[in-house]
Amino acid sequence: MPKPTDAVVPAPASPAPALTDDLSFLLARANAISLAAGNAALAVHGLKARSYSVLVLTTGDARPSQREIAEFLRLDPSQVVSLVDDLQSRGLVERRTDPADRRANVVVATDAGRRLASVARGSARAAEEQVPRQLTPDQRQTLAALLRVLAFPET
Amino acid sequence: MPKPTDAVVPAPASPAPALTDDLSFLLARANAISLAAGNAALAVHGLKARSYSVLVLTTGDARPSQREIAEFLRLDPSQVVSLVDDLQSRGLVERRTDPADRRANVVVATDAGRRLASVARGSARAAEEQVPRQLTPDQRQTLAALLRVLAFPET
DNA sequence: GGAATTCCATTGAAATTGTCAATCATTTAT
DNA sequence: ATAAATGATTGACAATTTCAATGGAATTCC
């Protein structure tokens, strides 16, 4: 397991710089693990990471439109259509045409949706705490803060 | 003197337990951004993040089998077949049946493969430094160290 | 030694996901 | 008022993921 001791300047002839120093690779692998654990934990509730995310977004005060959901989740708007279709058909969310802009659908969780989100959050959290077991709470918060910078870059 | 993995950024106080506190979600979104940037940067060389990873793995001393590549990249073995097929058809890697286990293929980069990997590494690094340019080198190393714990959990 | 079992690579099919262009209804800009 | 832009939706298509099945090779177990 390599240590974070490498310099910033690239060294041309050094022994092959491993993938394990590559932030992109580490993100991909960590995400794959986390995603698998999350999906497994949410399956009991008939949810996946995606649908869970949408559901959670609709339980807040933000009242996001589908376009906003798509942007936030980095999905194509058409994918949000399917996700909301599914949640709506299960009575977990509703589409309300935004009075301020009647093109837009505001998606809002129903009571059942809120209840499910609340239960599912427990499962998700449990799964999430399995994965970074090796991290202290402090380290986990640091990680979250740093990831937040990557996930939501300014500008 | 604080350890490198101590808290650096305070968590924002939000009323609803937002998705932005969710490590899984942050990983997913950060990864999506990083992946998009990486793929875009590697496209010039006819590579994607996946094929680039395979290529890099085969330039080291590890001499990984396809099964090992699959495990490391968290891919299905059949996906590695396609990836290696592609790289091999372009003369970038070779399959050598492992003398110690003639079921296994050891994948090793050709000279052309090594040259391409070296050039592509430059592009990848450039792209990678674009994404987290809000982070100081110290923070980036902390992030890498923490991600490494998630990506390669003990046991 | 030989039979059963396990493992690696490969193929191919099915399901899921990602990407894109076109359309309708509405809103914004000229 | 007309034109341009935007949000949601649909449908088509590509790419990715997931699995089951196969053949050859190694391992295990009498």
Coordinates of C-alpha atoms (C1' of nucleotides) in Angstrom, one line a residue:
Chain A
M1 CA 0.0 0.0 0.0
P2 CA 1.8 3.2 -1.2
K3 CA 2.1 6.2 1.0
P4 CA 1.1 9.7 0.1
T5 CA 4.7 10.9 -0.2
D6 CA 5.0 11.5 -3.9
A7 CA 6.0 14.9 -5.2
V8 CA 3.8 17.0 -7.6
V9 CA 6.4 17.1 -10.3
P10 CA 6.2 14.0 -12.6
A11 CA 9.2 11.7 -12.6
P12 CA 9.7 10.3 -16.1
A13 CA 11.9 7.4 -15.5
S14 CA 10.7 6.3 -12.1
P15 CA 9.2 2.8 -11.6
A16 CA 5.7 2.8 -13.0
P17 CA 3.5 5.2 -11.1
A18 CA 0.7 3.0 -10.0
L19 CA -3.0 3.5 -10.5
T20 CA -3.4 3.6 -6.8
D21 CA -2.0 7.2 -6.9
D22 CA -4.6 8.2 -9.4
L23 CA -7.4 10.2 -7.8
S24 CA -9.7 9.2 -10.7
F25 CA -9.1 5.6 -10.2
L26 CA -9.5 5.7 -6.5
L27 CA -12.8 7.6 -6.9
A28 CA -14.0 5.0 -9.4
R29 CA -13.1 2.1 -7.2
A30 CA -14.4 3.6 -4.0
N31 CA -17.6 4.5 -5.8
A32 CA -18.0 1.0 -7.2
I33 CA -17.7 -0.5 -3.7
S34 CA -20.0 2.1 -2.2
L35 CA -22.5 1.7 -4.9
A36 CA -22.7 -2.0 -4.6
A37 CA -23.1 -1.8 -0.9
G38 CA -25.8 0.9 -1.2
N39 CA -27.8 -0.9 -3.9
A40 CA -27.7 -4.1 -1.8
A41 CA -28.9 -2.4 1.3
L42 CA -31.7 -0.5 -0.6
A43 CA -32.9 -3.5 -2.5
V44 CA -35.1 -4.5 0.5
H45 CA -37.1 -1.4 -0.1
G46 CA -37.3 -1.8 -3.8
L47 CA -34.9 1.1 -4.3
K48 CA -31.6 1.6 -5.9
A49 CA -29.1 4.3 -5.2
R50 CA -30.6 6.3 -8.1
S51 CA -34.2 6.1 -7.0
Y52 CA -33.3 6.6 -3.4
S53 CA -31.5 9.8 -4.3
V54 CA -34.5 11.1 -6.2
L55 CA -36.7 10.2 -3.4
V56 CA -34.6 11.9 -0.8
L57 CA -34.4 15.0 -3.0
T58 CA -38.1 15.2 -3.1
T59 CA -38.5 15.0 0.7
G60 CA -36.7 18.2 1.3
D61 CA -37.8 21.8 1.2
A62 CA -36.1 22.4 -2.1
R63 CA -39.0 21.3 -4.2
P64 CA -36.8 20.5 -7.2
S65 CA -38.0 20.3 -10.8
Q66 CA -37.0 17.3 -12.8
R67 CA -34.4 19.4 -14.6
E68 CA -32.9 20.3 -11.3
I69 CA -32.9 16.7 -10.2
A70 CA -31.2 15.8 -13.4
E71 CA -28.5 18.4 -12.9
F72 CA -27.9 17.5 -9.3
L73 CA -27.6 13.8 -10.0
R74 CA -25.8 14.4 -13.3
L75 CA -28.4 12.5 -15.2
D76 CA -30.0 13.0 -18.6
P77 CA -33.4 14.5 -18.2
S78 CA -34.9 11.5 -19.8
Q79 CA -33.5 9.3 -17.1
V80 CA -35.2 11.4 -14.5
V81 CA -38.5 10.9 -16.4
S82 CA -38.2 7.1 -15.9
L83 CA -37.1 7.4 -12.3
V84 CA -40.0 9.6 -11.4
D85 CA -42.4 7.5 -13.4
D86 CA -41.4 4.5 -11.3
L87 CA -41.6 6.3 -8.0
Q88 CA -44.9 7.9 -9.0
S89 CA -46.4 4.6 -10.1
R90 CA -45.6 3.3 -6.6
G91 CA -47.3 6.3 -5.0
L92 CA -44.1 7.6 -3.5
V93 CA -43.9 10.9 -5.3
E94 CA -46.1 13.3 -7.1
R95 CA -45.6 15.5 -10.1
R96 CA -47.0 19.0 -9.7
T97 CA -46.8 21.5 -12.5
D98 CA -44.9 24.5 -11.2
P99 CA -47.4 27.4 -11.0
A100 CA -44.5 29.8 -11.7
D101 CA -43.4 28.0 -14.8
R102 CA -46.0 25.6 -16.2
R103 CA -43.5 23.8 -18.3
A104 CA -41.8 22.5 -15.2
N105 CA -42.8 19.6 -13.0
V106 CA -42.0 19.9 -9.3
V107 CA -41.6 16.5 -7.8
V108 CA -42.6 16.1 -4.2
A109 CA -42.7 13.0 -2.0
T110 CA -46.0 11.7 -0.7
D111 CA -46.4 10.7 2.9
A112 CA -45.7 7.1 1.9
G113 CA -42.6 8.4 0.1
R114 CA -41.4 10.2 3.1
R115 CA -41.9 7.2 5.3
L116 CA -40.1 5.0 2.9
A117 CA -37.3 7.5 2.6
S118 CA -36.9 7.6 6.3
V119 CA -36.7 3.8 6.6
A120 CA -34.4 3.5 3.6
R121 CA -32.1 6.2 5.0
G122 CA -31.5 3.9 7.9
S123 CA -30.5 1.1 5.6
A124 CA -28.3 3.3 3.5
R125 CA -26.6 4.8 6.5
A126 CA -25.9 1.3 7.9
A127 CA -24.4 0.2 4.7
E128 CA -22.4 3.3 4.4
E129 CA -20.9 2.8 7.8
Q130 CA -19.9 -0.7 6.9
V131 CA -17.8 0.5 4.0
P132 CA -15.5 3.1 5.6
R133 CA -15.2 1.1 8.8
Q134 CA -11.6 1.9 8.8
L135 CA -12.1 5.6 9.1
T136 CA -12.7 7.6 12.2
P137 CA -15.7 9.9 12.3
D138 CA -13.3 12.8 11.9
Q139 CA -11.7 11.3 8.9
R140 CA -15.0 10.6 7.4
Q141 CA -16.1 14.2 7.8
T142 CA -12.8 15.3 6.3
L143 CA -13.4 13.0 3.4
A144 CA -16.9 14.3 2.9
A145 CA -15.7 17.9 2.9
L146 CA -13.0 17.2 0.4
L147 CA -15.3 15.2 -1.8
R148 CA -17.8 18.0 -1.7
V149 CA -15.3 20.3 -3.3
L150 CA -14.8 17.9 -6.1
A151 CA -18.5 17.1 -6.5
F152 CA -19.6 20.8 -6.5
P153 CA -16.7 22.8 -7.9
E154 CA -17.2 26.6 -7.8
T155 CA -17.8 28.2 -11.1
Chain B
M1 CA 0.3 19.8 14.7
P2 CA -2.8 18.2 13.1
K3 CA -2.5 14.9 11.3
P4 CA -3.0 15.1 7.6
T5 CA -6.3 13.4 7.8
D6 CA -7.8 15.7 10.5
A7 CA -10.8 17.8 9.7
V8 CA -10.0 20.6 7.4
V9 CA -13.4 22.0 6.3
P10 CA -16.4 22.4 8.6
A11 CA -19.6 20.8 7.6
P12 CA -22.4 23.2 6.7
A13 CA -25.4 23.3 9.0
S14 CA -28.4 22.3 6.9
P15 CA -31.9 21.7 8.2
A16 CA -32.8 18.6 6.2
P17 CA -30.2 15.8 6.2
A18 CA -29.3 16.5 2.6
L19 CA -27.8 14.2 0.1
T20 CA -24.7 16.3 0.3
D21 CA -23.9 14.7 3.6
D22 CA -24.1 11.3 2.0
L23 CA -20.7 9.9 1.4
S24 CA -22.1 7.5 -1.3
F25 CA -23.7 10.3 -3.1
L26 CA -20.6 12.5 -3.0
L27 CA -18.5 9.7 -4.3
A28 CA -20.9 9.1 -7.1
R29 CA -21.0 12.7 -8.2
A30 CA -17.3 13.3 -7.8
N31 CA -16.7 10.2 -9.7
A32 CA -19.0 11.2 -12.5
I33 CA -17.3 14.5 -12.9
S34 CA -13.8 12.9 -12.8
L35 CA -14.8 10.2 -15.2
A36 CA -16.2 12.7 -17.7
A37 CA -13.1 14.8 -17.5
G38 CA -10.8 11.7 -17.8
N39 CA -12.7 10.3 -20.7
A40 CA -12.6 13.6 -22.5
A41 CA -8.9 14.0 -22.0
L42 CA -8.1 10.4 -23.0
A43 CA -10.2 10.5 -26.1
V44 CA -7.4 12.1 -28.1
H45 CA -5.5 8.9 -27.7
G46 CA -8.4 6.6 -28.5
L47 CA -8.6 5.6 -24.9
K48 CA -11.2 5.8 -22.1
A49 CA -10.7 5.6 -18.4
R50 CA -11.2 1.8 -18.6
S51 CA -8.8 1.0 -21.3
Y52 CA -6.3 3.5 -19.9
S53 CA -6.5 1.7 -16.6
V54 CA -5.9 -1.7 -18.2
L55 CA -3.0 -0.3 -20.2
V56 CA -1.4 1.3 -17.2
L57 CA -1.7 -1.9 -15.2
T58 CA 0.1 -3.8 -18.0
T59 CA 3.0 -1.4 -18.1
G60 CA 4.1 -2.2 -14.5
D61 CA 6.1 -5.1 -13.2
A62 CA 3.0 -6.8 -11.7
R63 CA 2.3 -8.8 -14.9
P64 CA -1.4 -9.2 -14.0
S65 CA -3.6 -11.9 -15.4
Q66 CA -7.0 -11.0 -16.8
R67 CA -8.6 -12.2 -13.6
E68 CA -6.4 -10.0 -11.5
I69 CA -7.2 -7.0 -13.8
A70 CA -10.9 -7.8 -13.4
E71 CA -10.6 -7.9 -9.6
F72 CA -8.5 -4.7 -9.4
L73 CA -10.8 -2.8 -11.7
R74 CA -13.9 -4.4 -10.2
L75 CA -15.1 -5.6 -13.6
D76 CA -16.6 -8.7 -14.8
P77 CA -13.9 -11.0 -16.4
S78 CA -15.8 -10.8 -19.7
Q79 CA -15.4 -7.1 -19.7
V80 CA -11.7 -7.5 -19.4
V81 CA -11.8 -9.8 -22.4
S82 CA -13.3 -7.0 -24.6
L83 CA -10.9 -4.4 -23.2
V84 CA -7.8 -6.5 -23.8
D85 CA -9.2 -7.6 -27.3
D86 CA -9.4 -3.9 -28.2
L87 CA -5.9 -3.0 -26.9
Q88 CA -4.4 -6.1 -28.4
S89 CA -5.9 -5.4 -31.8
R90 CA -4.3 -2.0 -31.7
G91 CA -0.9 -3.6 -30.9
L92 CA -0.7 -2.0 -27.4
V93 CA -0.7 -5.1 -25.3
E94 CA 0.0 -8.8 -25.7
R95 CA -1.6 -11.9 -24.2
R96 CA 0.9 -14.4 -22.9
T97 CA -0.2 -17.6 -21.4
D98 CA 1.2 -17.9 -18.0
P99 CA 3.8 -20.7 -17.9
A100 CA 3.0 -21.3 -14.3
D101 CA -0.7 -21.7 -15.0
R102 CA -1.6 -22.2 -18.6
R103 CA -5.2 -21.4 -18.0
A104 CA -4.3 -17.8 -17.3
N105 CA -3.3 -15.0 -19.7
V106 CA -0.8 -12.6 -18.5
V107 CA -1.3 -9.2 -20.2
V108 CA 1.7 -7.1 -20.9
A109 CA 2.1 -3.8 -22.7
T110 CA 4.1 -3.7 -26.0
D111 CA 6.6 -0.9 -26.6
A112 CA 3.9 1.0 -28.4
G113 CA 1.6 0.4 -25.5
R114 CA 4.2 1.8 -23.1
R115 CA 4.7 4.9 -25.2
L116 CA 1.0 5.5 -25.5
A117 CA 0.6 5.0 -21.8
S118 CA 3.3 7.5 -21.1
V119 CA 1.7 10.1 -23.3
A120 CA -1.8 9.4 -22.1
R121 CA -0.6 9.7 -18.5
G122 CA 0.2 13.3 -19.2
S123 CA -3.3 14.0 -20.5
A124 CA -4.9 12.2 -17.6
R125 CA -2.8 14.0 -15.1
A126 CA -3.6 17.4 -16.7
A127 CA -7.3 16.5 -16.6
E128 CA -7.1 15.4 -13.1
E129 CA -5.5 18.6 -11.9
Q130 CA -8.3 20.6 -13.6
V131 CA -11.0 18.9 -11.5
P132 CA -9.7 19.3 -8.0
R133 CA -8.0 22.6 -8.6
Q134 CA -9.9 24.0 -5.6
L135 CA -7.8 21.7 -3.4
T136 CA -4.3 22.4 -2.2
P137 CA -1.7 19.7 -2.9
D138 CA -1.9 18.8 0.8
Q139 CA -5.7 18.3 0.6
R140 CA -5.4 16.3 -2.5
Q141 CA -3.0 13.9 -0.9
T142 CA -5.2 13.7 2.2
L143 CA -8.2 12.9 -0.1
A144 CA -6.2 10.2 -1.9
A145 CA -5.1 8.6 1.3
L146 CA -8.7 8.5 2.6
L147 CA -10.1 7.2 -0.6
R148 CA -7.5 4.5 -0.6
V149 CA -8.9 3.2 2.6
L150 CA -12.3 3.0 1.0
A151 CA -11.1 1.6 -2.2
F152 CA -9.0 -1.0 -0.7
P153 CA -10.5 -2.0 2.7
E154 CA -8.5 -4.4 4.8
T155 CA -10.0 -7.8 4.8
Chain C
dG1 C1' -3.4 -42.9 -11.2
dG2 C1' -7.9 -41.2 -12.1
dA3 C1' -12.4 -38.9 -11.2
dA4 C1' -14.5 -35.1 -9.6
dT5 C1' -14.1 -30.3 -8.6
dT6 C1' -12.5 -25.8 -9.1
dC7 C1' -10.6 -22.1 -11.8
dC8 C1' -9.5 -18.9 -16.0
dA9 C1' -10.8 -17.1 -20.3
dT10 C1' -14.3 -16.7 -23.6
dT11 C1' -18.8 -16.4 -25.8
dG12 C1' -23.3 -14.9 -26.1
dA13 C1' -27.7 -13.4 -24.4
dA14 C1' -30.5 -10.4 -21.6
dA15 C1' -31.1 -6.4 -18.8
dT16 C1' -29.8 -2.0 -17.4
dT17 C1' -27.9 2.4 -18.3
dG18 C1' -26.2 6.2 -21.2
dT19 C1' -26.7 9.3 -25.1
dC20 C1' -29.1 12.0 -28.5
dA21 C1' -32.4 13.9 -31.6
dA22 C1' -37.2 15.3 -32.2
dT23 C1' -41.5 17.0 -30.4
dC24 C1' -45.0 19.6 -27.7
dA25 C1' -46.1 23.2 -24.5
dT26 C1' -44.6 27.1 -22.3
dT27 C1' -41.7 31.0 -21.4
dT28 C1' -38.4 34.6 -22.6
dA29 C1' -36.2 37.7 -25.8
dT30 C1' -36.2 40.7 -29.8
Chain D
dA1 C1' -46.0 39.5 -32.5
dT2 C1' -42.6 36.7 -33.9
dA3 C1' -38.6 34.3 -32.8
dA4 C1' -35.7 31.9 -29.8
dA5 C1' -35.0 29.2 -25.8
dT6 C1' -36.4 26.0 -22.1
dG7 C1' -38.7 21.7 -19.5
dA8 C1' -40.6 17.4 -20.1
dT9 C1' -41.3 13.5 -22.8
dT10 C1' -40.7 9.9 -26.2
dG11 C1' -38.2 6.7 -29.0
dA12 C1' -34.1 5.1 -31.1
dC13 C1' -29.6 3.6 -30.6
dA14 C1' -25.1 2.6 -28.3
dA15 C1' -22.6 1.2 -24.4
dT16 C1' -22.3 -1.1 -20.1
dT17 C1' -23.5 -4.5 -16.8
dT18 C1' -24.8 -9.0 -15.4
dC19 C1' -25.2 -14.0 -16.0
dA20 C1' -25.2 -18.6 -17.6
dA21 C1' -22.8 -21.9 -20.3
dT22 C1' -18.4 -23.9 -22.4
dG23 C1' -13.7 -25.6 -23.0
dG24 C1' -9.2 -26.2 -21.4
dA25 C1' -6.2 -26.5 -17.4
dA26 C1' -5.1 -27.2 -12.7
dT27 C1' -6.3 -29.0 -8.0
dT28 C1' -8.4 -32.0 -4.8
dC29 C1' -9.6 -36.2 -3.1
dC30 C1' -9.9 -40.7 -2.8

